[in-house]
PDB file of C-alpha atoms in Angstrom:
ATOM      1  CA  MET J   1     -21.367 189.061  -8.532  1.00  0.00           C
ATOM      2  CA  ALA J   2     -23.828 187.921  -5.883  1.00  0.00           C
ATOM      3  CA  LYS J   3     -22.714 186.417  -2.624  1.00  0.00           C
ATOM      4  CA  VAL J   4     -24.533 183.085  -2.318  1.00  0.00           C
ATOM      5  CA  ILE J   5     -25.444 182.005   1.218  1.00  0.00           C
ATOM      6  CA  ALA J   6     -27.169 178.762   2.197  1.00  0.00           C
ATOM      7  CA  THR J   7     -29.289 178.466   5.335  1.00  0.00           C
ATOM      8  CA  ILE J   8     -29.260 174.958   6.765  1.00  0.00           C
ATOM      9  CA  SER J   9     -30.314 173.078   9.883  1.00  0.00           C
ATOM     10  CA  LEU J  10     -30.944 169.381  10.397  1.00  0.00           C
ATOM     11  CA  LYS J  11     -33.556 170.138  13.066  1.00  0.00           C
ATOM     12  CA  GLY J  12     -37.006 171.336  12.021  1.00  0.00           C
ATOM     13  CA  GLY J  13     -38.780 174.142  13.836  1.00  0.00           C
ATOM     14  CA  VAL J  14     -35.710 176.260  14.564  1.00  0.00           C
ATOM     15  CA  GLY J  15     -36.860 179.239  12.494  1.00  0.00           C
ATOM     16  CA  LYS J  16     -34.606 178.507   9.511  1.00  0.00           C
ATOM     17  CA  THR J  17     -37.093 179.692   6.915  1.00  0.00           C
ATOM     18  CA  THR J  18     -38.179 182.761   8.893  1.00  0.00           C
ATOM     19  CA  VAL J  19     -34.526 183.769   9.230  1.00  0.00           C
ATOM     20  CA  THR J  20     -33.984 183.343   5.481  1.00  0.00           C
ATOM     21  CA  ALA J  21     -37.053 185.421   4.608  1.00  0.00           C
ATOM     22  CA  GLY J  22     -36.201 188.057   7.200  1.00  0.00           C
ATOM     23  CA  LEU J  23     -32.652 188.446   5.917  1.00  0.00           C
ATOM     24  CA  ALA J  24     -33.911 188.944   2.369  1.00  0.00           C
ATOM     25  CA  GLU J  25     -36.545 191.493   3.368  1.00  0.00           C
ATOM     26  CA  TYR J  26     -34.174 193.489   5.574  1.00  0.00           C
ATOM     27  CA  MET J  27     -31.401 193.386   2.974  1.00  0.00           C
ATOM     28  CA  SER J  28     -33.863 194.897   0.518  1.00  0.00           C
ATOM     29  CA  ALA J  29     -35.834 197.415   2.596  1.00  0.00           C
ATOM     30  CA  GLU J  30     -33.125 198.519   5.028  1.00  0.00           C
ATOM     31  CA  PHE J  31     -29.937 198.184   2.970  1.00  0.00           C
ATOM     32  CA  GLY J  32     -31.059 198.511  -0.662  1.00  0.00           C
ATOM     33  CA  GLN J  33     -29.726 195.114  -1.725  1.00  0.00           C
ATOM     34  CA  ARG J  34     -31.006 193.044  -4.631  1.00  0.00           C
ATOM     35  CA  VAL J  35     -31.785 189.546  -3.379  1.00  0.00           C
ATOM     36  CA  LEU J  36     -32.743 186.254  -4.999  1.00  0.00           C
ATOM     37  CA  LEU J  37     -34.402 183.738  -2.685  1.00  0.00           C
ATOM     38  CA  ILE J  38     -34.151 180.048  -3.579  1.00  0.00           C
ATOM     39  CA  ASP J  39     -36.538 177.676  -1.825  1.00  0.00           C
ATOM     40  CA  LEU J  40     -35.211 174.109  -1.948  1.00  0.00           C
ATOM     41  CA  ASP J  41     -37.452 172.800   0.825  1.00  0.00           C
ATOM     42  CA  SER J  42     -40.366 170.676  -0.412  1.00  0.00           C
ATOM     43  CA  GLN J  43     -42.465 172.007   2.477  1.00  0.00           C
ATOM     44  CA  ILE J  44     -42.682 175.243   0.388  1.00  0.00           C
ATOM     45  CA  ASN J  45     -42.792 177.378   3.547  1.00  0.00           C
ATOM     46  CA  LEU J  46     -40.471 180.075   2.224  1.00  0.00           C
ATOM     47  CA  THR J  47     -42.372 180.206  -1.047  1.00  0.00           C
ATOM     48  CA  THR J  48     -45.741 180.687   0.627  1.00  0.00           C
ATOM     49  CA  MET J  49     -44.268 183.292   2.985  1.00  0.00           C
ATOM     50  CA  MET J  50     -43.292 185.409   0.001  1.00  0.00           C
ATOM     51  CA  ILE J  51     -46.170 184.802  -2.438  1.00  0.00           C
ATOM     52  CA  SER J  52     -49.761 183.718  -2.002  1.00  0.00           C
ATOM     53  CA  GLU J  53     -50.716 180.062  -2.119  1.00  0.00           C
ATOM     54  CA  GLU J  54     -52.862 180.833  -5.169  1.00  0.00           C
ATOM     55  CA  ARG J  55     -49.870 182.281  -7.003  1.00  0.00           C
ATOM     56  CA  TRP J  56     -47.739 179.287  -6.018  1.00  0.00           C
ATOM     57  CA  LEU J  57     -50.384 176.908  -7.400  1.00  0.00           C
ATOM     58  CA  GLU J  58     -50.268 178.797 -10.684  1.00  0.00           C
ATOM     59  CA  LEU J  59     -46.476 178.580 -10.862  1.00  0.00           C
ATOM     60  CA  ASN J  60     -46.508 174.913  -9.915  1.00  0.00           C
ATOM     61  CA  THR J  61     -49.164 174.034 -12.493  1.00  0.00           C
ATOM     62  CA  ASN J  62     -47.125 175.760 -15.198  1.00  0.00           C
ATOM     63  CA  GLY J  63     -43.863 174.050 -14.251  1.00  0.00           C
ATOM     64  CA  ARG J  64     -42.254 177.284 -13.061  1.00  0.00           C
ATOM     65  CA  THR J  65     -40.675 175.876  -9.890  1.00  0.00           C
ATOM     66  CA  LEU J  66     -37.391 174.225  -8.994  1.00  0.00           C
ATOM     67  CA  ALA J  67     -39.021 170.817  -9.320  1.00  0.00           C
ATOM     68  CA  THR J  68     -38.761 171.301 -13.080  1.00  0.00           C
ATOM     69  CA  LEU J  69     -35.018 171.988 -12.845  1.00  0.00           C
ATOM     70  CA  PHE J  70     -34.317 168.788 -10.924  1.00  0.00           C
ATOM     71  CA  SER J  71     -36.830 166.792 -12.951  1.00  0.00           C
ATOM     72  CA  ASP J  72     -34.880 167.785 -16.061  1.00  0.00           C
ATOM     73  CA  ALA J  73     -31.725 166.483 -14.377  1.00  0.00           C
ATOM     74  CA  VAL J  74     -33.391 163.151 -13.655  1.00  0.00           C
ATOM     75  CA  ARG J  75     -35.143 162.682 -16.991  1.00  0.00           C
ATOM     76  CA  GLY J  76     -32.706 164.339 -19.356  1.00  0.00           C
ATOM     77  CA  THR J  77     -35.290 166.903 -20.472  1.00  0.00           C
ATOM     78  CA  ARG J  78     -34.853 170.689 -20.837  1.00  0.00           C
ATOM     79  CA  TYR J  79     -38.117 172.275 -19.749  1.00  0.00           C
ATOM     80  CA  PHE J  80     -36.729 174.586 -17.044  1.00  0.00           C
ATOM     81  CA  ARG J  81     -36.460 178.242 -18.068  1.00  0.00           C
ATOM     82  CA  LEU J  82     -34.713 180.389 -15.478  1.00  0.00           C
ATOM     83  CA  ASP J  83     -36.137 183.701 -16.679  1.00  0.00           C
ATOM     84  CA  GLU J  84     -39.676 182.309 -16.528  1.00  0.00           C
ATOM     85  CA  ALA J  85     -39.171 180.600 -13.166  1.00  0.00           C
ATOM     86  CA  ILE J  86     -37.921 183.678 -11.307  1.00  0.00           C
ATOM     87  CA  GLU J  87     -40.865 185.390  -9.626  1.00  0.00           C
ATOM     88  CA  ARG J  88     -40.076 189.096  -9.450  1.00  0.00           C
ATOM     89  CA  GLY J  89     -40.792 191.528  -6.656  1.00  0.00           C
ATOM     90  CA  VAL J  90     -42.019 189.118  -3.993  1.00  0.00           C
ATOM     91  CA  SER J  91     -42.785 189.780  -0.285  1.00  0.00           C
ATOM     92  CA  PRO J  92     -45.999 190.855   1.418  1.00  0.00           C
ATOM     93  CA  VAL J  93     -44.208 193.916   2.857  1.00  0.00           C
ATOM     94  CA  LYS J  94     -44.865 197.020   0.777  1.00  0.00           C
ATOM     95  CA  LYS J  95     -41.435 198.551   1.311  1.00  0.00           C
ATOM     96  CA  VAL J  96     -39.618 195.419   0.132  1.00  0.00           C
ATOM     97  CA  ASN J  97     -39.177 195.876  -3.610  1.00  0.00           C
ATOM     98  CA  SER J  98     -35.973 194.122  -4.660  1.00  0.00           C
ATOM     99  CA  VAL J  99     -36.486 190.486  -3.668  1.00  0.00           C
ATOM    100  CA  ASP J 100     -37.078 187.788  -6.286  1.00  0.00           C
ATOM    101  CA  LEU J 101     -37.874 184.108  -5.769  1.00  0.00           C
ATOM    102  CA  LEU J 102     -37.232 180.706  -7.264  1.00  0.00           C
ATOM    103  CA  ALA J 103     -40.179 178.790  -5.864  1.00  0.00           C
ATOM    104  CA  SER J 104     -40.237 175.304  -4.414  1.00  0.00           C
ATOM    105  CA  SER J 105     -42.730 172.525  -5.037  1.00  0.00           C
ATOM    106  CA  LEU J 106     -44.181 169.552  -3.213  1.00  0.00           C
ATOM    107  CA  ASP J 107     -43.016 167.575  -6.241  1.00  0.00           C
ATOM    108  CA  LEU J 108     -39.441 167.886  -4.979  1.00  0.00           C
ATOM    109  CA  ILE J 109     -40.179 164.982  -2.626  1.00  0.00           C
ATOM    110  CA  GLU J 110     -40.493 162.530  -5.507  1.00  0.00           C
ATOM    111  CA  VAL J 111     -37.764 164.185  -7.563  1.00  0.00           C
ATOM    112  CA  GLN J 112     -35.315 163.890  -4.668  1.00  0.00           C
ATOM    113  CA  GLU J 113     -35.989 160.153  -4.436  1.00  0.00           C
ATOM    114  CA  ASP J 114     -35.277 159.770  -8.156  1.00  0.00           C
ATOM    115  CA  LEU J 115     -32.131 161.887  -7.915  1.00  0.00           C
ATOM    116  CA  SER J 116     -30.921 159.843  -4.943  1.00  0.00           C
ATOM    117  CA  ALA J 117     -31.318 156.645  -6.955  1.00  0.00           C
ATOM    118  CA  LEU J 118     -29.296 158.085  -9.845  1.00  0.00           C
ATOM    119  CA  ARG J 119     -26.554 159.176  -7.436  1.00  0.00           C
ATOM    120  CA  VAL J 120     -26.323 155.658  -6.004  1.00  0.00           C
ATOM    121  CA  GLU J 121     -26.106 154.236  -9.516  1.00  0.00           C
ATOM    122  CA  GLY J 122     -23.452 156.778 -10.504  1.00  0.00           C
ATOM    123  CA  ARG J 123     -25.544 158.049 -13.405  1.00  0.00           C
ATOM    124  CA  VAL J 124     -25.261 161.786 -12.736  1.00  0.00           C
ATOM    125  CA  PRO J 125     -22.167 163.962 -13.313  1.00  0.00           C
ATOM    126  CA  ASP J 126     -20.175 165.084 -10.249  1.00  0.00           C
ATOM    127  CA  GLY J 127     -22.550 163.244  -7.953  1.00  0.00           C
ATOM    128  CA  GLY J 128     -25.462 165.355  -9.147  1.00  0.00           C
ATOM    129  CA  THR J 129     -24.592 168.339  -6.931  1.00  0.00           C
ATOM    130  CA  GLY J 130     -23.984 170.984  -9.590  1.00  0.00           C
ATOM    131  CA  PHE J 131     -27.391 171.400 -11.214  1.00  0.00           C
ATOM    132  CA  LEU J 132     -28.496 174.427  -9.176  1.00  0.00           C
ATOM    133  CA  ARG J 133     -25.235 176.369  -9.452  1.00  0.00           C
ATOM    134  CA  GLU J 134     -25.153 175.842 -13.197  1.00  0.00           C
ATOM    135  CA  ALA J 135     -28.771 176.987 -13.516  1.00  0.00           C
ATOM    136  CA  ILE J 136     -28.402 180.238 -11.556  1.00  0.00           C
ATOM    137  CA  GLU J 137     -24.977 181.220 -12.898  1.00  0.00           C
ATOM    138  CA  PRO J 138     -26.421 183.484 -15.653  1.00  0.00           C
ATOM    139  CA  VAL J 139     -28.194 185.778 -13.161  1.00  0.00           C
ATOM    140  CA  LEU J 140     -25.609 186.071 -10.381  1.00  0.00           C
ATOM    141  CA  ASP J 141     -24.419 189.452 -11.654  1.00  0.00           C
ATOM    142  CA  PHE J 142     -27.941 190.870 -11.267  1.00  0.00           C
ATOM    143  CA  TYR J 143     -28.073 190.342  -7.488  1.00  0.00           C
ATOM    144  CA  ASP J 144     -26.098 191.371  -4.435  1.00  0.00           C
ATOM    145  CA  TYR J 145     -27.136 188.292  -2.460  1.00  0.00           C
ATOM    146  CA  VAL J 146     -28.640 184.899  -3.189  1.00  0.00           C
ATOM    147  CA  LEU J 147     -30.133 183.176  -0.136  1.00  0.00           C
ATOM    148  CA  ILE J 148     -30.840 179.445  -0.356  1.00  0.00           C
ATOM    149  CA  ASP J 149     -33.279 177.817   2.070  1.00  0.00           C
ATOM    150  CA  CYS J 150     -32.121 174.187   2.291  1.00  0.00           C
ATOM    151  CA  PRO J 151     -34.258 171.245   3.469  1.00  0.00           C
ATOM    152  CA  PRO J 152     -33.550 169.859   6.976  1.00  0.00           C
ATOM    153  CA  ASN J 153     -31.591 166.877   5.635  1.00  0.00           C
ATOM    154  CA  ILE J 154     -28.431 166.048   3.703  1.00  0.00           C
ATOM    155  CA  GLY J 155     -30.148 164.691   0.591  1.00  0.00           C
ATOM    156  CA  PRO J 156     -29.164 165.532  -3.000  1.00  0.00           C
ATOM    157  CA  ILE J 157     -31.338 168.665  -3.129  1.00  0.00           C
ATOM    158  CA  THR J 158     -29.587 170.064  -0.051  1.00  0.00           C
ATOM    159  CA  LEU J 159     -26.220 169.103  -1.525  1.00  0.00           C
ATOM    160  CA  ASN J 160     -27.095 171.160  -4.599  1.00  0.00           C
ATOM    161  CA  GLY J 161     -27.829 174.121  -2.349  1.00  0.00           C
ATOM    162  CA  LEU J 162     -24.531 173.764  -0.525  1.00  0.00           C
ATOM    163  CA  ALA J 163     -22.549 173.262  -3.728  1.00  0.00           C
ATOM    164  CA  ALA J 164     -24.122 176.427  -5.149  1.00  0.00           C
ATOM    165  CA  ALA J 165     -23.213 178.463  -2.067  1.00  0.00           C
ATOM    166  CA  ASP J 166     -20.171 180.546  -1.238  1.00  0.00           C
ATOM    167  CA  ALA J 167     -21.032 180.359   2.451  1.00  0.00           C
ATOM    168  CA  TYR J 168     -23.612 179.097   4.922  1.00  0.00           C
ATOM    169  CA  ILE J 169     -25.299 179.902   8.223  1.00  0.00           C
ATOM    170  CA  ILE J 170     -26.793 177.483  10.756  1.00  0.00           C
ATOM    171  CA  PRO J 171     -29.889 178.682  12.640  1.00  0.00           C
ATOM    172  CA  THR J 172     -30.467 176.863  15.914  1.00  0.00           C
ATOM    173  CA  ILE J 173     -32.472 177.090  19.092  1.00  0.00           C
ATOM    174  CA  PRO J 174     -29.944 177.092  21.948  1.00  0.00           C
ATOM    175  CA  ASP J 175     -30.877 173.734  23.423  1.00  0.00           C
ATOM    176  CA  VAL J 176     -29.260 170.309  23.340  1.00  0.00           C
ATOM    177  CA  LEU J 177     -31.480 168.636  20.730  1.00  0.00           C
ATOM    178  CA  SER J 178     -31.387 171.529  18.258  1.00  0.00           C
ATOM    179  CA  THR J 179     -27.597 171.776  18.308  1.00  0.00           C
ATOM    180  CA  TYR J 180     -26.842 168.068  17.858  1.00  0.00           C
ATOM    181  CA  GLY J 181     -26.681 168.306  14.064  1.00  0.00           C
ATOM    182  CA  ILE J 182     -24.156 171.143  13.816  1.00  0.00           C
ATOM    183  CA  PRO J 183     -21.042 168.898  13.576  1.00  0.00           C
ATOM    184  CA  GLN J 184     -22.719 166.773  10.883  1.00  0.00           C
ATOM    185  CA  ILE J 185     -23.478 169.879   8.840  1.00  0.00           C
ATOM    186  CA  GLN J 186     -19.911 171.143   9.149  1.00  0.00           C
ATOM    187  CA  THR J 187     -18.468 167.777   8.131  1.00  0.00           C
ATOM    188  CA  ARG J 188     -20.754 167.469   5.109  1.00  0.00           C
ATOM    189  CA  VAL J 189     -20.037 171.009   3.954  1.00  0.00           C
ATOM    190  CA  ARG J 190     -16.292 170.383   4.124  1.00  0.00           C
ATOM    191  CA  LYS J 191     -16.745 167.202   2.092  1.00  0.00           C
ATOM    192  CA  ILE J 192     -18.803 169.000  -0.556  1.00  0.00           C
ATOM    193  CA  GLY J 193     -16.236 171.790  -0.689  1.00  0.00           C
ATOM    194  CA  HIS J 194     -13.477 169.232  -1.250  1.00  0.00           C
ATOM    195  CA  GLU J 195     -15.496 167.580  -4.027  1.00  0.00           C
ATOM    196  CA  ILE J 196     -16.155 170.841  -5.894  1.00  0.00           C
ATOM    197  CA  GLY J 197     -12.680 172.237  -5.301  1.00  0.00           C
ATOM    198  CA  ARG J 198     -13.486 175.341  -3.259  1.00  0.00           C
ATOM    199  CA  THR J 199     -14.155 176.269   0.342  1.00  0.00           C
ATOM    200  CA  ILE J 200     -17.747 176.899   1.434  1.00  0.00           C
ATOM    201  CA  VAL J 201     -17.306 179.387   4.248  1.00  0.00           C
ATOM    202  CA  GLU J 202     -19.058 179.029   7.595  1.00  0.00           C
ATOM    203  CA  LEU J 203     -20.388 182.518   8.395  1.00  0.00           C
ATOM    204  CA  GLY J 204     -21.746 181.463  11.755  1.00  0.00           C
ATOM    205  CA  VAL J 205     -24.456 180.013  13.929  1.00  0.00           C
ATOM    206  CA  VAL J 206     -27.659 182.038  14.307  1.00  0.00           C
ATOM    207  CA  ILE J 207     -29.351 181.810  17.713  1.00  0.00           C
ATOM    208  CA  THR J 208     -33.140 181.697  17.258  1.00  0.00           C
ATOM    209  CA  LYS J 209     -36.194 181.522  19.528  1.00  0.00           C
ATOM    210  CA  TYR J 210     -33.976 182.661  22.368  1.00  0.00           C
ATOM    211  CA  LYS J 211     -35.438 182.922  25.869  1.00  0.00           C
ATOM    212  CA  ALA J 212     -33.283 185.076  28.099  1.00  0.00           C
ATOM    213  CA  ASN J 213     -34.994 183.707  31.203  1.00  0.00           C
ATOM    214  CA  SER J 214     -34.082 180.116  30.282  1.00  0.00           C
ATOM    215  CA  ALA J 215     -30.985 178.751  32.011  1.00  0.00           C
ATOM    216  CA  VAL J 216     -30.689 176.111  29.270  1.00  0.00           C
ATOM    217  CA  HIS J 217     -30.725 178.744  26.532  1.00  0.00           C
ATOM    218  CA  ARG J 218     -28.173 180.925  28.296  1.00  0.00           C
ATOM    219  CA  SER J 219     -25.784 178.057  29.028  1.00  0.00           C
ATOM    220  CA  THR J 220     -26.109 176.530  25.546  1.00  0.00           C
ATOM    221  CA  ALA J 221     -25.478 179.874  23.854  1.00  0.00           C
ATOM    222  CA  MET J 222     -22.374 180.304  26.000  1.00  0.00           C
ATOM    223  CA  ARG J 223     -21.216 176.765  25.182  1.00  0.00           C
ATOM    224  CA  LEU J 224     -21.600 177.426  21.459  1.00  0.00           C
ATOM    225  CA  ARG J 225     -19.575 180.625  21.759  1.00  0.00           C
ATOM    226  CA  ARG J 226     -16.771 178.737  23.506  1.00  0.00           C
ATOM    227  CA  ASP J 227     -16.838 175.732  21.166  1.00  0.00           C
ATOM    228  CA  PRO J 228     -13.578 175.789  19.160  1.00  0.00           C
ATOM    229  CA  THR J 229     -15.171 173.798  16.325  1.00  0.00           C
ATOM    230  CA  ILE J 230     -17.705 176.566  15.625  1.00  0.00           C
ATOM    231  CA  GLN J 231     -16.274 179.396  13.562  1.00  0.00           C
ATOM    232  CA  HIS J 232     -18.559 182.091  14.893  1.00  0.00           C
ATOM    233  CA  VAL J 233     -21.834 182.687  16.722  1.00  0.00           C
ATOM    234  CA  LEU J 234     -23.435 185.792  15.255  1.00  0.00           C
ATOM    235  CA  PRO J 235     -23.911 188.485  17.934  1.00  0.00           C
ATOM    236  CA  SER J 236     -27.573 189.230  17.220  1.00  0.00           C
ATOM    237  CA  TYR J 237     -30.024 186.705  18.677  1.00  0.00           C
ATOM    238  CA  ILE J 238     -33.648 186.360  17.549  1.00  0.00           C
ATOM    239  CA  ASN J 239     -35.865 186.098  20.614  1.00  0.00           C
ATOM    240  CA  GLU J 240     -38.897 183.853  20.920  1.00  0.00           C
ATOM    241  CA  ALA J 241     -41.884 186.063  20.051  1.00  0.00           C
ATOM    242  CA  ASN J 242     -45.422 185.669  18.731  1.00  0.00           C
ATOM    243  CA  SER J 243     -44.823 188.370  16.124  1.00  0.00           C
ATOM    244  CA  VAL J 244     -41.873 186.456  14.667  1.00  0.00           C
ATOM    245  CA  ALA J 245     -43.931 183.265  14.485  1.00  0.00           C
ATOM    246  CA  ALA J 246     -46.780 185.182  12.819  1.00  0.00           C
ATOM    247  CA  ALA J 247     -44.337 186.540  10.223  1.00  0.00           C
ATOM    248  CA  ALA J 248     -44.424 183.100   8.596  1.00  0.00           C
ATOM    249  CA  GLU J 249     -47.954 183.817   7.349  1.00  0.00           C
ATOM    250  CA  PHE J 250     -48.506 185.487   3.975  1.00  0.00           C
ATOM    251  CA  THR J 251     -50.257 188.654   5.117  1.00  0.00           C
ATOM    252  CA  SER J 252     -49.917 192.178   3.754  1.00  0.00           C
ATOM    253  CA  TYR J 253     -47.750 194.487   5.879  1.00  0.00           C
ATOM    254  CA  GLY J 254     -46.876 198.136   5.470  1.00  0.00           C
ATOM    255  CA  THR J 255     -43.430 197.922   7.052  1.00  0.00           C
ATOM    256  CA  LEU J 256     -40.949 195.436   8.455  1.00  0.00           C
ATOM    257  CA  ARG J 257     -41.547 196.852  11.925  1.00  0.00           C
ATOM    258  CA  VAL J 258     -45.208 195.886  11.686  1.00  0.00           C
ATOM    259  CA  LYS J 259     -44.377 192.404  10.372  1.00  0.00           C
ATOM    260  CA  TYR J 260     -41.618 191.387  12.761  1.00  0.00           C
ATOM    261  CA  GLY J 261     -42.687 193.252  15.887  1.00  0.00           C
ATOM    262  CA  ASN J 262     -41.886 196.425  17.744  1.00  0.00           C
ATOM    263  CA  GLN J 263     -40.744 194.905  21.049  1.00  0.00           C
ATOM    264  CA  GLY J 264     -37.114 194.597  20.022  1.00  0.00           C
ATOM    265  CA  GLN J 265     -37.627 192.055  17.224  1.00  0.00           C
ATOM    266  CA  PHE J 266     -37.267 194.645  14.463  1.00  0.00           C
ATOM    267  CA  ASP J 267     -33.870 195.675  15.802  1.00  0.00           C
ATOM    268  CA  GLN J 268     -32.823 192.049  16.325  1.00  0.00           C
ATOM    269  CA  PHE J 269     -33.505 191.141  12.691  1.00  0.00           C
ATOM    270  CA  ARG J 270     -31.827 194.321  11.499  1.00  0.00           C
ATOM    271  CA  GLY J 271     -28.810 193.509  13.644  1.00  0.00           C
ATOM    272  CA  LEU J 272     -28.699 189.943  12.363  1.00  0.00           C
ATOM    273  CA  THR J 273     -28.836 191.187   8.782  1.00  0.00           C
ATOM    274  CA  MET J 274     -25.919 193.508   9.453  1.00  0.00           C
ATOM    275  CA  ASP J 275     -24.017 190.632  11.086  1.00  0.00           C
ATOM    276  CA  VAL J 276     -24.536 188.359   8.074  1.00  0.00           C
ATOM    277  CA  MET J 277     -23.638 191.054   5.549  1.00  0.00           C
ATOM    278  CA  THR J 278     -20.503 192.000   7.496  1.00  0.00           C
ATOM    279  CA  GLU J 279     -19.354 188.389   7.737  1.00  0.00           C
ATOM    280  CA  ALA J 280     -20.098 187.851   4.045  1.00  0.00           C
ATOM    281  CA  GLN J 281     -18.137 190.925   2.997  1.00  0.00           C
ATOM    282  CA  GLU J 282     -15.151 189.856   5.087  1.00  0.00           C
ATOM    283  CA  LYS J 283     -15.107 186.128   4.374  1.00  0.00           C
ATOM    284  CA  ILE J 284     -16.457 185.563   0.850  1.00  0.00           C
ATOM    285  CA  ARG J 285     -13.827 186.141  -1.794  1.00  0.00           C
TER     286      ARG J 285
END
């Protein structure tokens, strides 16, 4: 059965989505893993990194996004079809051939507001956090990993992502503002785990956009490593680089090395992928 890992940060711009996409592509191309990506963020960045905007518009028009799943939950309808919603063989990198996608939608903004209202009124079962896990359960045996890109908030859509996950990672830039939200994430994950009756494992913090020549970055990374409340800081950092930023664009690439850069970034992402897979194998039961 797949190991389900959520990626979450309460601070935008930390590279959360790029990390999620990179992990999926490296798991596939470098390690032969079958991966399902789930984009819960209404900004649809992960979706449009993996498929063209034209293809996303087609899926969205035909109701083949996660907005339909959560809309069903709100309205009591049953339009969502998992087999039709999964987009097979995504990624603009030619050598990535075992990554599938459940696409996001801008419509999740409105759906989240409706779902929040139902939660307040107590009109959804189990606080409305189990819809995603229930939906993906039938396909978990077909994948090695499921990676969930959560929105940068603790709304009901994010709670569904966390409740569906076996574990989570927290990408962060090593500066004061970006790391503020880590304790809030940990507290909320523990609460969700208590509510659903199982532990959601913290695999670690992922250092992103790292600048080795920055005293702030060096000292913050060291502080995180020494912080007893943080389970683990993954050894592989992702440096600040133009090639990594450009990887967020949907452009055809021949290889991962071309997409992510050949000035150490390729090896950094490969190392991070190995770190995550190792932690997952050891900690997810």
